[in-house]
């Protein structure tokens, strides 16, 4: 495992080495101790200012980053689209320079455009963390998924992970593919052909399956993706019921996986579409564990990018 | 010769054993037994030594003292100048510190800044009745008003020298060396 993290920004798991990912996971494991005690605060980032700039709706990720910053004693400020000047036509570059004039140490951003963070990081001197950009990556979700799987199995190499759903629009899938491939897991993808991007095998140790059964059979982990109704064109699937019949996870087809397989979902769940309530609330579901680990992982990311800023 | 480091052994293995045995007796004497006494070792050297002291105390009193481990990385005062940030070790205190007599254990007492950080960390875990400090080596050069209650060996040093407690693969203390 690497003992140091030299990056100022975390934009994609693709940019990190296996050692660096292991370091972030190990730090996150240590951060959990802080979250479990009565006084959930450490002074590490005292005096640092974190701006959460969310151009897309988010409850989980934004709250999680905000709590993570506060538990490290940083001051966190949230900016969301309805209250920001982007509704008045301000460009991302101008918003960035204006925020920078207020001397933040870290900007956590979610943006609808893939790669917007690389642009932002070039414009600003402070650290940039990607909280989701278009259909590119969602590194904090990828890391918390890795941590949750490691909790359950004690390792990540050799795991068979099925990812089922709308791969095309899923930045979670891309971060998971990058992270899992580096850690030595095998990824099996399933979804309607209209939601399967051509050439996705080239991203990592990925097998594209023609049916859900092929992907889920014998899997250690079944990762269900949310059907992103806000990103769908009209033609990708006939209707939610048909989708659910072929690509929804229910107690019956979960039996294809290993008996103790874990079920994961990045949330928010469309109950009865990609995940039946029996499975979502069942004993194999780790959905809430993922949310819990999210805070610890984001604390680790904030902690290490602050040191990376000094290293440059 | 310039650039060459010389290493002197200050305490060998049996010297360390004797020091830890004496410290264990002193802790029991000062606290009149081991009721409400808990040990908390600072990662990583202090954590190994806390385990050793707990074993010594068990031999003397026939009863086990709870041992916890604390990592002070998140409480350091030099974190702003540290680049890149170090990995964070594990804190594991499986018992309440409320009204306990806490003996904080570290390997080398130097500037006192580690102890300051550990005191802040302990206070975030609860309100102990008192905190005492046990160290294997006190090498001087304090930068804060901190002193140890139990000391294995006082070693006058210059700032150019370094004192290290070496452990083997099984986390047993091997020797204390002075490097200059």
JSON list of C-alpha atoms in Angstrom, two decimals, chain B residues 23-142:
[
{"chain": "B", "resi": 23, "resn": "UNK", "atom": "CA", "xyz": [6.84, 0.84, 35.34]},
{"chain": "B", "resi": 24, "resn": "UNK", "atom": "CA", "xyz": [4.08, -1.76, 35.89]},
{"chain": "B", "resi": 25, "resn": "UNK", "atom": "CA", "xyz": [4.84, -1.84, 39.64]},
{"chain": "B", "resi": 26, "resn": "UNK", "atom": "CA", "xyz": [4.88, 1.95, 39.80]},
{"chain": "B", "resi": 27, "resn": "UNK", "atom": "CA", "xyz": [1.53, 2.23, 38.02]},
{"chain": "B", "resi": 28, "resn": "UNK", "atom": "CA", "xyz": [0.01, -0.26, 40.50]},
{"chain": "B", "resi": 29, "resn": "UNK", "atom": "CA", "xyz": [1.57, 1.55, 43.45]},
{"chain": "B", "resi": 30, "resn": "UNK", "atom": "CA", "xyz": [0.44, 5.02, 42.39]},
{"chain": "B", "resi": 31, "resn": "UNK", "atom": "CA", "xyz": [-3.11, 3.86, 41.64]},
{"chain": "B", "resi": 32, "resn": "UNK", "atom": "CA", "xyz": [-3.31, 1.51, 44.64]},
{"chain": "B", "resi": 33, "resn": "UNK", "atom": "CA", "xyz": [-4.03, -1.55, 42.52]},
{"chain": "B", "resi": 34, "resn": "UNK", "atom": "CA", "xyz": [-5.69, -1.77, 39.15]},
{"chain": "B", "resi": 35, "resn": "UNK", "atom": "CA", "xyz": [-9.32, -0.95, 39.81]},
{"chain": "B", "resi": 36, "resn": "UNK", "atom": "CA", "xyz": [-10.50, 1.58, 37.18]},
{"chain": "B", "resi": 37, "resn": "UNK", "atom": "CA", "xyz": [-7.03, 1.56, 35.57]},
{"chain": "B", "resi": 38, "resn": "UNK", "atom": "CA", "xyz": [-6.95, 1.31, 31.75]},
{"chain": "B", "resi": 39, "resn": "UNK", "atom": "CA", "xyz": [-3.99, 1.50, 29.38]},
{"chain": "B", "resi": 40, "resn": "UNK", "atom": "CA", "xyz": [-4.08, 3.41, 26.10]},
{"chain": "B", "resi": 41, "resn": "UNK", "atom": "CA", "xyz": [-1.08, 3.02, 23.78]},
{"chain": "B", "resi": 42, "resn": "UNK", "atom": "CA", "xyz": [-0.24, 5.54, 21.08]},
{"chain": "B", "resi": 43, "resn": "UNK", "atom": "CA", "xyz": [0.13, 3.93, 17.63]},
{"chain": "B", "resi": 44, "resn": "UNK", "atom": "CA", "xyz": [2.32, 2.23, 16.86]},
{"chain": "B", "resi": 45, "resn": "UNK", "atom": "CA", "xyz": [5.27, 1.88, 19.32]},
{"chain": "B", "resi": 46, "resn": "UNK", "atom": "CA", "xyz": [3.24, 2.94, 22.36]},
{"chain": "B", "resi": 47, "resn": "UNK", "atom": "CA", "xyz": [0.52, 0.46, 21.43]},
{"chain": "B", "resi": 48, "resn": "UNK", "atom": "CA", "xyz": [2.98, -2.46, 21.46]},
{"chain": "B", "resi": 49, "resn": "UNK", "atom": "CA", "xyz": [4.43, -1.32, 24.81]},
{"chain": "B", "resi": 50, "resn": "UNK", "atom": "CA", "xyz": [0.95, -0.90, 26.35]},
{"chain": "B", "resi": 51, "resn": "UNK", "atom": "CA", "xyz": [0.29, -4.55, 25.55]},
{"chain": "B", "resi": 52, "resn": "UNK", "atom": "CA", "xyz": [3.57, -5.53, 27.23]},
{"chain": "B", "resi": 53, "resn": "UNK", "atom": "CA", "xyz": [2.82, -3.47, 30.35]},
{"chain": "B", "resi": 54, "resn": "UNK", "atom": "CA", "xyz": [-0.66, -5.04, 30.54]},
{"chain": "B", "resi": 55, "resn": "UNK", "atom": "CA", "xyz": [0.99, -8.50, 30.49]},
{"chain": "B", "resi": 56, "resn": "UNK", "atom": "CA", "xyz": [3.42, -7.49, 33.26]},
{"chain": "B", "resi": 57, "resn": "UNK", "atom": "CA", "xyz": [0.56, -6.15, 35.38]},
{"chain": "B", "resi": 58, "resn": "UNK", "atom": "CA", "xyz": [-1.39, -9.36, 34.86]},
{"chain": "B", "resi": 59, "resn": "UNK", "atom": "CA", "xyz": [1.59, -11.36, 36.13]},
{"chain": "B", "resi": 60, "resn": "UNK", "atom": "CA", "xyz": [1.82, -9.15, 39.23]},
{"chain": "B", "resi": 61, "resn": "UNK", "atom": "CA", "xyz": [-1.88, -8.79, 40.11]},
{"chain": "B", "resi": 62, "resn": "UNK", "atom": "CA", "xyz": [-3.39, -11.82, 38.37]},
{"chain": "B", "resi": 63, "resn": "UNK", "atom": "CA", "xyz": [-5.96, -9.66, 36.65]},
{"chain": "B", "resi": 64, "resn": "UNK", "atom": "CA", "xyz": [-6.18, -8.25, 33.15]},
{"chain": "B", "resi": 65, "resn": "UNK", "atom": "CA", "xyz": [-6.12, -4.50, 32.54]},
{"chain": "B", "resi": 66, "resn": "UNK", "atom": "CA", "xyz": [-8.11, -3.22, 29.54]},
{"chain": "B", "resi": 67, "resn": "UNK", "atom": "CA", "xyz": [-5.85, -1.99, 26.73]},
{"chain": "B", "resi": 68, "resn": "UNK", "atom": "CA", "xyz": [-6.89, 0.44, 23.99]},
{"chain": "B", "resi": 69, "resn": "UNK", "atom": "CA", "xyz": [-5.00, 1.95, 21.08]},
{"chain": "B", "resi": 70, "resn": "UNK", "atom": "CA", "xyz": [-5.12, 5.49, 19.81]},
{"chain": "B", "resi": 71, "resn": "UNK", "atom": "CA", "xyz": [-3.88, 7.01, 16.56]},
{"chain": "B", "resi": 72, "resn": "UNK", "atom": "CA", "xyz": [-3.19, 10.72, 16.79]},
{"chain": "B", "resi": 73, "resn": "UNK", "atom": "CA", "xyz": [-2.72, 11.55, 13.09]},
{"chain": "B", "resi": 74, "resn": "UNK", "atom": "CA", "xyz": [-6.01, 13.45, 12.91]},
{"chain": "B", "resi": 75, "resn": "UNK", "atom": "CA", "xyz": [-5.05, 15.53, 15.96]},
{"chain": "B", "resi": 76, "resn": "UNK", "atom": "CA", "xyz": [-1.52, 16.57, 14.94]},
{"chain": "B", "resi": 77, "resn": "UNK", "atom": "CA", "xyz": [-0.61, 20.26, 15.01]},
{"chain": "B", "resi": 78, "resn": "UNK", "atom": "CA", "xyz": [1.88, 19.96, 12.15]},
{"chain": "B", "resi": 79, "resn": "UNK", "atom": "CA", "xyz": [-0.63, 18.50, 9.67]},
{"chain": "B", "resi": 80, "resn": "UNK", "atom": "CA", "xyz": [-0.77, 21.78, 7.74]},
{"chain": "B", "resi": 81, "resn": "UNK", "atom": "CA", "xyz": [2.90, 21.51, 6.88]},
{"chain": "B", "resi": 82, "resn": "UNK", "atom": "CA", "xyz": [2.85, 17.79, 6.19]},
{"chain": "B", "resi": 83, "resn": "UNK", "atom": "CA", "xyz": [2.86, 16.99, 2.53]},
{"chain": "B", "resi": 84, "resn": "UNK", "atom": "CA", "xyz": [1.55, 14.61, 1.51]},
{"chain": "B", "resi": 85, "resn": "UNK", "atom": "CA", "xyz": [-0.74, 13.55, 4.36]},
{"chain": "B", "resi": 86, "resn": "UNK", "atom": "CA", "xyz": [0.21, 10.27, 6.01]},
{"chain": "B", "resi": 87, "resn": "UNK", "atom": "CA", "xyz": [-2.14, 7.34, 6.20]},
{"chain": "B", "resi": 88, "resn": "UNK", "atom": "CA", "xyz": [-4.33, 7.30, 9.29]},
{"chain": "B", "resi": 89, "resn": "UNK", "atom": "CA", "xyz": [-3.80, 4.43, 11.75]},
{"chain": "B", "resi": 90, "resn": "UNK", "atom": "CA", "xyz": [-6.51, 2.65, 13.67]},
{"chain": "B", "resi": 91, "resn": "UNK", "atom": "CA", "xyz": [-7.97, 3.89, 16.94]},
{"chain": "B", "resi": 92, "resn": "UNK", "atom": "CA", "xyz": [-9.50, 1.06, 18.92]},
{"chain": "B", "resi": 93, "resn": "UNK", "atom": "CA", "xyz": [-10.76, 1.77, 22.42]},
{"chain": "B", "resi": 94, "resn": "UNK", "atom": "CA", "xyz": [-13.39, -0.85, 23.14]},
{"chain": "B", "resi": 95, "resn": "UNK", "atom": "CA", "xyz": [-14.30, 0.47, 26.59]},
{"chain": "B", "resi": 96, "resn": "UNK", "atom": "CA", "xyz": [-15.61, 3.72, 28.06]},
{"chain": "B", "resi": 97, "resn": "UNK", "atom": "CA", "xyz": [-13.05, 6.18, 29.43]},
{"chain": "B", "resi": 98, "resn": "UNK", "atom": "CA", "xyz": [-15.61, 7.86, 31.69]},
{"chain": "B", "resi": 99, "resn": "UNK", "atom": "CA", "xyz": [-14.16, 8.19, 35.21]},
{"chain": "B", "resi": 100, "resn": "UNK", "atom": "CA", "xyz": [-11.31, 5.78, 34.40]},
{"chain": "B", "resi": 101, "resn": "UNK", "atom": "CA", "xyz": [-7.69, 6.20, 35.49]},
{"chain": "B", "resi": 102, "resn": "UNK", "atom": "CA", "xyz": [-6.09, 6.30, 32.05]},
{"chain": "B", "resi": 103, "resn": "UNK", "atom": "CA", "xyz": [-2.41, 5.48, 31.66]},
{"chain": "B", "resi": 104, "resn": "UNK", "atom": "CA", "xyz": [-1.26, 6.80, 28.28]},
{"chain": "B", "resi": 105, "resn": "UNK", "atom": "CA", "xyz": [1.72, 4.84, 26.93]},
{"chain": "B", "resi": 106, "resn": "UNK", "atom": "CA", "xyz": [4.27, 5.99, 24.33]},
{"chain": "B", "resi": 107, "resn": "UNK", "atom": "CA", "xyz": [7.73, 4.78, 23.38]},
{"chain": "B", "resi": 108, "resn": "UNK", "atom": "CA", "xyz": [9.76, 8.01, 23.26]},
{"chain": "B", "resi": 109, "resn": "UNK", "atom": "CA", "xyz": [8.87, 11.33, 24.93]},
{"chain": "B", "resi": 110, "resn": "UNK", "atom": "CA", "xyz": [10.45, 14.20, 22.97]},
{"chain": "B", "resi": 111, "resn": "UNK", "atom": "CA", "xyz": [8.79, 17.57, 22.22]},
{"chain": "B", "resi": 112, "resn": "UNK", "atom": "CA", "xyz": [5.53, 16.61, 23.93]},
{"chain": "B", "resi": 113, "resn": "UNK", "atom": "CA", "xyz": [3.45, 17.46, 20.86]},
{"chain": "B", "resi": 114, "resn": "UNK", "atom": "CA", "xyz": [2.36, 13.86, 20.29]},
{"chain": "B", "resi": 115, "resn": "UNK", "atom": "CA", "xyz": [1.17, 13.69, 23.91]},
{"chain": "B", "resi": 116, "resn": "UNK", "atom": "CA", "xyz": [-0.73, 16.98, 23.52]},
{"chain": "B", "resi": 117, "resn": "UNK", "atom": "CA", "xyz": [-2.50, 15.52, 20.48]},
{"chain": "B", "resi": 118, "resn": "UNK", "atom": "CA", "xyz": [-3.22, 12.26, 22.34]},
{"chain": "B", "resi": 119, "resn": "UNK", "atom": "CA", "xyz": [-4.71, 14.17, 25.30]},
{"chain": "B", "resi": 120, "resn": "UNK", "atom": "CA", "xyz": [-7.09, 16.01, 22.96]},
{"chain": "B", "resi": 121, "resn": "UNK", "atom": "CA", "xyz": [-8.02, 12.73, 21.27]},
{"chain": "B", "resi": 122, "resn": "UNK", "atom": "CA", "xyz": [-8.67, 11.01, 24.63]},
{"chain": "B", "resi": 123, "resn": "UNK", "atom": "CA", "xyz": [-10.92, 13.86, 25.79]},
{"chain": "B", "resi": 124, "resn": "UNK", "atom": "CA", "xyz": [-13.07, 13.36, 22.67]},
{"chain": "B", "resi": 125, "resn": "UNK", "atom": "CA", "xyz": [-13.61, 9.76, 23.78]},
{"chain": "B", "resi": 126, "resn": "UNK", "atom": "CA", "xyz": [-14.92, 10.63, 27.24]},
{"chain": "B", "resi": 127, "resn": "UNK", "atom": "CA", "xyz": [-14.00, 12.31, 30.50]},
{"chain": "B", "resi": 128, "resn": "UNK", "atom": "CA", "xyz": [-11.48, 10.22, 32.43]},
{"chain": "B", "resi": 129, "resn": "UNK", "atom": "CA", "xyz": [-10.92, 10.62, 36.17]},
{"chain": "B", "resi": 130, "resn": "UNK", "atom": "CA", "xyz": [-7.23, 11.29, 35.46]},
{"chain": "B", "resi": 131, "resn": "UNK", "atom": "CA", "xyz": [-4.61, 10.71, 32.76]},
{"chain": "B", "resi": 132, "resn": "UNK", "atom": "CA", "xyz": [-1.07, 9.57, 33.59]},
{"chain": "B", "resi": 133, "resn": "UNK", "atom": "CA", "xyz": [1.80, 9.20, 31.16]},
{"chain": "B", "resi": 134, "resn": "UNK", "atom": "CA", "xyz": [4.19, 6.26, 30.88]},
{"chain": "B", "resi": 135, "resn": "UNK", "atom": "CA", "xyz": [7.11, 6.31, 28.42]},
{"chain": "B", "resi": 136, "resn": "UNK", "atom": "CA", "xyz": [9.99, 3.94, 27.82]},
{"chain": "B", "resi": 137, "resn": "UNK", "atom": "CA", "xyz": [12.47, 6.74, 27.04]},
{"chain": "B", "resi": 138, "resn": "UNK", "atom": "CA", "xyz": [12.44, 10.43, 27.90]},
{"chain": "B", "resi": 139, "resn": "UNK", "atom": "CA", "xyz": [14.94, 12.20, 25.65]},
{"chain": "B", "resi": 140, "resn": "UNK", "atom": "CA", "xyz": [14.21, 15.79, 26.75]},
{"chain": "B", "resi": 141, "resn": "UNK", "atom": "CA", "xyz": [13.70, 18.90, 24.53]},
{"chain": "B", "resi": 142, "resn": "UNK", "atom": "CA", "xyz": [10.11, 19.55, 25.56]}
]
